[in-house]
XYZ file of C-alpha atoms in Angstrom:
391
model
C 37.207 14.281 -21.224
C 38.362 15.881 -17.985
C 36.521 14.576 -14.933
C 34.279 16.806 -12.873
C 36.018 17.921 -9.682
C 34.174 16.596 -6.644
C 33.546 18.514 -3.401
C 36.396 18.239 -0.927
C 35.797 15.939 2.030
C 36.288 18.969 4.303
C 35.309 22.456 3.160
C 36.475 24.987 5.725
C 34.134 27.851 4.837
C 31.145 25.526 4.621
C 31.957 23.947 8.000
C 32.335 27.344 9.658
C 29.023 28.481 8.135
C 27.291 25.485 9.688
C 29.035 26.064 13.026
C 29.303 29.863 13.492
C 30.918 29.451 16.910
C 33.926 27.956 15.096
C 34.346 30.835 12.646
C 37.606 31.863 14.318
C 39.305 28.509 13.685
C 41.940 28.068 11.019
C 41.845 25.050 8.682
C 43.849 22.575 10.783
C 42.055 23.480 14.007
C 38.649 23.280 12.340
C 39.512 19.910 10.796
C 40.636 18.593 14.168
C 37.398 19.859 15.694
C 35.460 17.940 13.044
C 37.473 14.775 13.666
C 37.101 14.853 17.429
C 33.590 16.266 17.789
C 31.866 17.081 14.508
C 31.694 13.589 13.022
C 30.039 12.051 16.066
C 27.559 14.932 16.224
C 26.704 14.702 12.528
C 27.952 18.168 11.637
C 28.089 19.030 7.944
C 31.551 19.722 6.617
C 31.091 19.290 2.870
C 28.449 19.746 0.184
C 29.289 16.185 -0.846
C 27.497 14.843 2.223
C 24.220 16.140 0.762
C 22.834 13.631 -1.729
C 21.130 16.231 -3.888
C 24.193 18.437 -4.093
C 26.520 15.519 -4.833
C 24.262 14.366 -7.655
C 24.501 17.819 -9.212
C 28.090 16.805 -9.923
C 26.964 13.424 -11.259
C 24.660 15.188 -13.752
C 27.691 16.954 -15.203
C 29.373 13.630 -15.972
C 27.312 13.052 -19.128
C 25.425 9.787 -19.471
C 24.060 8.333 -16.205
C 22.489 5.038 -15.152
C 20.389 5.100 -11.979
C 19.803 1.743 -10.291
C 16.587 1.134 -8.338
C 14.756 4.478 -8.722
C 11.479 3.054 -7.291
C 8.791 5.796 -7.160
C 11.088 8.826 -7.103
C 14.278 8.939 -9.209
C 17.138 10.935 -7.715
C 18.349 12.026 -11.159
C 16.210 13.070 -14.106
C 16.996 14.299 -17.594
C 17.543 13.188 -21.166
C 20.931 11.697 -20.336
C 19.590 9.355 -17.631
C 18.566 5.722 -17.974
C 16.950 3.573 -15.273
C 17.498 -0.013 -14.153
C 15.325 -2.038 -11.757
C 14.321 -5.590 -10.871
C 10.783 -4.690 -11.984
C 9.495 -3.547 -15.353
C 7.799 -0.172 -15.664
C 4.355 -1.731 -15.309
C 5.400 -3.941 -12.379
C 7.070 -1.011 -10.660
C 3.983 1.167 -11.094
C 1.820 -1.530 -9.503
C 4.311 -2.035 -6.647
C 4.494 1.698 -5.927
C 0.703 1.989 -5.952
C 0.368 -1.022 -3.626
C 2.910 0.546 -1.245
C 0.756 3.672 -1.044
C 3.237 6.029 -2.727
C 2.552 8.667 -5.346
C 2.900 7.116 -8.832
C 3.326 10.275 -10.906
C 7.130 10.097 -10.786
C 7.539 6.410 -11.574
C 10.094 6.414 -14.419
C 10.347 4.310 -17.532
C 12.607 1.365 -16.756
C 15.080 0.857 -19.577
C 16.842 -2.202 -18.164
C 14.962 -4.893 -16.236
C 17.112 -7.215 -14.112
C 14.800 -9.526 -12.106
C 17.742 -11.695 -11.045
C 20.322 -8.957 -10.806
C 23.254 -8.658 -13.157
C 23.974 -6.217 -15.959
C 23.925 -8.475 -19.015
C 21.006 -6.585 -20.573
C 22.778 -3.204 -20.440
C 23.874 -2.508 -24.001
C 26.042 0.582 -23.573
C 28.615 2.318 -21.383
C 27.874 5.195 -19.012
C 30.004 7.984 -17.591
C 28.405 7.563 -14.162
C 26.157 5.196 -12.231
C 24.089 6.097 -9.172
C 22.350 3.899 -6.627
C 20.516 4.995 -3.500
C 20.124 2.429 -0.723
C 20.936 -0.355 -3.148
C 24.306 -1.896 -2.362
C 23.209 -3.190 1.044
C 20.573 -5.336 -0.744
C 23.018 -7.181 -3.015
C 23.384 -10.912 -2.190
C 26.849 -10.861 -3.821
C 28.348 -7.416 -3.321
C 31.593 -8.107 -5.174
C 29.791 -9.223 -8.339
C 27.546 -6.170 -8.046
C 30.599 -3.899 -8.110
C 32.048 -5.910 -10.989
C 28.771 -5.508 -12.898
C 28.650 -1.763 -12.339
C 32.249 -1.481 -13.490
C 31.330 -3.381 -16.650
C 28.814 -0.719 -17.724
C 31.059 2.239 -16.849
C 33.483 3.967 -19.134
C 37.150 3.897 -18.115
C 37.536 6.336 -15.250
C 33.765 6.393 -14.729
C 32.273 7.011 -11.308
C 29.866 5.117 -9.115
C 27.905 7.564 -6.934
C 26.416 5.882 -3.847
C 23.997 6.769 -1.055
C 24.083 4.054 1.596
C 22.300 3.665 4.942
C 24.435 3.967 8.048
C 23.530 0.938 10.173
C 23.695 3.010 13.361
C 20.735 5.205 12.371
C 18.337 2.818 10.618
C 16.542 -0.434 11.431
C 19.905 -2.249 11.260
C 21.082 -0.531 14.451
C 21.396 -3.728 16.515
C 23.234 -5.610 13.779
C 27.051 -5.559 13.757
C 29.050 -4.014 10.954
C 29.649 -6.299 7.993
C 32.938 -8.171 8.039
C 34.832 -8.446 4.770
C 35.060 -12.219 5.246
C 31.252 -12.440 4.900
C 31.407 -10.531 1.605
C 34.112 -12.886 0.383
C 32.070 -15.929 1.442
C 29.041 -14.696 -0.547
C 31.288 -14.158 -3.581
C 32.794 -17.638 -3.253
C 29.291 -19.149 -3.038
C 28.175 -17.073 -6.060
C 25.126 -16.124 -4.032
C 22.115 -15.062 -6.088
C 19.561 -14.830 -3.278
C 19.876 -13.820 0.334
C 21.018 -16.311 2.945
C 18.820 -17.476 5.806
C 21.146 -15.516 8.078
C 20.007 -12.200 6.548
C 16.344 -12.951 7.206
C 16.978 -14.314 10.698
C 19.031 -11.210 11.527
C 16.098 -9.010 10.540
C 13.610 -11.075 12.509
C 15.729 -10.980 15.643
C 17.473 -7.604 15.539
C 15.441 -5.240 13.362
C 14.753 -1.899 15.070
C 12.700 1.171 14.094
C 13.738 3.253 11.089
C 13.432 6.766 12.535
C 16.840 8.401 12.056
C 16.122 11.301 14.431
C 15.271 8.887 17.256
C 18.457 6.925 16.669
C 20.535 10.107 16.762
C 18.814 10.955 20.058
C 19.873 7.590 21.493
C 16.392 6.056 21.323
C 16.887 2.767 19.475
C 13.765 0.988 20.633
C 13.545 -2.744 21.251
C 14.700 -5.297 18.648
C 11.951 -7.304 16.953
C 13.160 -10.508 18.572
C 11.517 -9.396 21.804
C 8.074 -9.385 20.168
C 7.822 -13.140 19.676
C 5.540 -15.034 22.019
C 7.393 -18.290 21.322
C 10.716 -17.542 19.648
C 11.639 -21.181 19.017
C 8.311 -21.936 17.325
C 7.861 -18.700 15.348
C 11.395 -17.722 14.274
C 11.646 -20.082 11.287
C 8.046 -19.863 10.082
C 7.877 -19.078 6.324
C 11.619 -18.423 6.185
C 12.476 -17.784 2.493
C 14.512 -20.441 0.756
C 16.906 -20.380 -2.200
C 14.315 -20.963 -4.913
C 13.453 -17.276 -5.446
C 14.749 -13.811 -4.580
C 13.279 -12.148 -1.492
C 14.526 -8.715 -0.523
C 16.591 -8.065 2.599
C 19.578 -6.124 3.868
C 22.589 -8.370 3.432
C 25.215 -5.851 4.561
C 25.520 -3.231 7.281
C 27.953 -0.329 6.903
C 29.218 2.804 8.549
C 31.250 5.334 6.550
C 34.454 4.012 8.120
C 33.730 0.319 7.565
C 32.618 0.973 3.979
C 35.816 2.912 3.270
C 38.022 0.147 4.689
C 36.137 -2.662 2.895
C 36.315 -0.987 -0.522
C 40.024 -0.357 -0.040
C 40.563 -4.020 0.855
C 38.555 -5.360 -2.088
C 40.412 -3.046 -4.477
C 43.890 -3.825 -3.154
C 43.118 -7.566 -3.169
C 42.038 -7.350 -6.819
C 38.383 -8.326 -6.398
C 37.078 -5.001 -7.753
C 38.624 -2.266 -9.889
C 36.953 0.575 -7.973
C 39.025 2.961 -5.868
C 37.565 5.204 -3.191
C 37.481 8.792 -4.422
C 35.292 10.209 -1.636
C 33.430 8.961 1.428
C 31.432 11.618 3.287
C 30.246 11.065 6.842
C 26.597 10.718 7.894
C 24.961 14.010 8.790
C 22.787 14.647 11.830
C 19.185 13.342 11.879
C 19.698 11.371 8.652
C 20.471 7.713 8.097
C 22.666 7.773 5.002
C 26.208 8.599 4.005
C 27.430 9.291 0.489
C 30.424 7.992 -1.427
C 32.011 8.135 -4.867
C 34.033 5.265 -6.321
C 36.213 5.620 -9.399
C 36.829 2.899 -11.961
C 40.605 2.391 -11.939
C 43.256 3.568 -9.534
C 42.950 6.968 -7.855
C 46.226 8.736 -7.060
C 45.016 10.448 -3.910
C 46.184 10.262 -0.314
C 43.885 8.778 2.299
C 43.460 12.224 3.841
C 42.035 13.503 0.541
C 39.280 10.899 0.268
C 38.171 10.322 3.858
C 38.287 12.087 7.225
C 39.345 9.624 9.894
C 37.477 10.024 13.157
C 39.403 10.461 16.405
C 37.905 10.219 19.915
C 36.259 13.354 21.241
C 38.539 15.483 23.407
C 36.135 15.199 26.289
C 36.212 11.431 25.981
C 40.004 11.372 25.874
C 40.183 13.723 28.839
C 37.696 11.579 30.715
C 39.670 8.426 30.020
C 42.909 10.128 31.065
C 41.298 11.495 34.238
C 39.858 8.094 35.066
C 43.220 6.461 34.447
C 44.985 8.951 36.699
C 42.333 8.450 39.383
C 42.699 4.695 39.202
C 46.477 4.995 39.370
C 46.203 7.181 42.466
C 43.868 4.630 44.057
C 46.322 1.852 43.239
C 49.194 3.784 44.814
C 47.112 4.464 47.951
C 46.160 0.801 48.196
C 49.795 -0.192 47.769
C 50.859 2.188 50.553
C 48.087 0.977 52.867
C 48.919 -2.634 52.108
C 52.617 -2.027 52.781
C 51.808 -0.348 56.114
C 49.541 -3.256 57.053
C 52.213 -5.774 56.100
C 54.784 -3.938 58.225
C 52.340 -3.826 61.171
C 51.679 -7.548 60.799
C 55.412 -8.244 60.663
C 55.894 -6.338 63.934
C 53.051 -8.262 65.555
C 54.568 -11.550 64.400
C 57.990 -10.461 65.705
C 56.457 -9.515 69.093
C 54.613 -12.822 69.278
C 57.793 -14.706 68.430
C 59.674 -12.810 71.175
C 56.873 -13.549 73.666
C 56.938 -17.206 72.675
C 60.682 -17.387 73.268
C 60.269 -15.768 76.733
C 57.380 -18.111 77.580
C 59.396 -21.126 76.449
C 62.281 -20.043 78.709
C 59.910 -19.547 81.681
C 58.325 -22.961 81.100
C 61.750 -24.545 80.905
C 62.802 -22.789 84.151
C 59.653 -23.840 86.050
C 59.917 -27.372 84.699
C 63.481 -27.559 86.022
C 62.436 -26.345 89.457
C 59.551 -28.847 89.527
C 61.900 -31.671 88.657
C 64.182 -30.538 91.461
C 61.353 -30.581 93.994
C 60.275 -34.043 92.901
C 63.798 -35.309 93.301
C 64.298 -33.764 96.796
C 64.220 -35.750 100.160
C 61.561 -33.499 101.673
C 59.191 -34.405 98.845
C 59.643 -38.105 99.499
C 59.236 -37.721 103.375
C 56.043 -35.694 103.099
C 54.394 -37.983 100.566
C 52.307 -39.976 103.187
C 51.101 -36.742 104.774
C 49.972 -35.402 101.376
C 48.100 -38.633 100.746
C 46.248 -38.491 104.104
C 45.456 -34.819 103.548
C 43.977 -35.615 100.165
C 41.801 -38.419 101.654
C 40.445 -36.368 104.574
C 39.897 -33.393 102.321
C 37.841 -35.542 99.961
C 35.718 -36.803 102.863
C 34.866 -33.326 104.044
C 33.575 -32.346 100.610
C 31.043 -35.176 100.759
């Protein structure tokens, strides 16, 4: 069966519709504008960046498994099955307790209280998860499990929070070495680090505020006695407690998946990663089971610094260079002036030394003369009488 063609990572007409002032730009110029300005401003450049629109393509795949639908499944229909850590009854109770509407709670076909996909008894053409992968204690085994329930060439559609625009804002991007460490440890529950990170660095979850630069204060500042309170009731390894284990941006996610695929840990290739759009906190991605013969430029738009930023850096660099040159010139002039002063002082010293030597010679001559010896008694008497008069 021929695979559904996904939206391009950059759709020129769509981008120009969203940014009418750029309607005059040709493809390459518009793409460069998106790279240098549009990505950082959250401009839409593809239908694939819209979860609902992207899932319209997933629905065309045939059979679909949605992971973690909670109270509002993203995909509905006869060809959809649902998987959760809670049974239908447990999920209904949890949704009601959380204060959400329960009318859309779906029937859960596969219950996985400890994770894993062992209970899934069939293959699917596509799998979807929304805000799920960041919760997996062992991300590599999660990808391996999803692959195990997908048909060859099947797709994993993903909506993932961008750490910059959610409560993970103050946490650093996940390093691939941490993912590898969790895999090596065969982690089934979250580490103490994940819970401590939330307690110290969790921020608000208002995407619009984050986009506006208002990130609030991290939770760690709310403790009255950090040392005493930080470890209170910290979950252990005996049972699963939910947390964000991983923090991604579109770029870091793209690079990590590429690394895990090339290293042989997962058999998913990146087919698309769409950037986060303005005032939202999620980006979308599509992974393909098996190798994808596409260039990097076809699956992801690399961000380059904004032109204004580059110009500012260049201007600052030129300004600093000019200051350095001025300082060098001033320093050289001061050094030359000092050298002249030293030379003048040396010349004066030589002249003074000659004068001292000349006067010393004359004084020695006077002391050695006969008149000096004859007048010595008179000088002595003069000194004595002079001293008496002062008394």
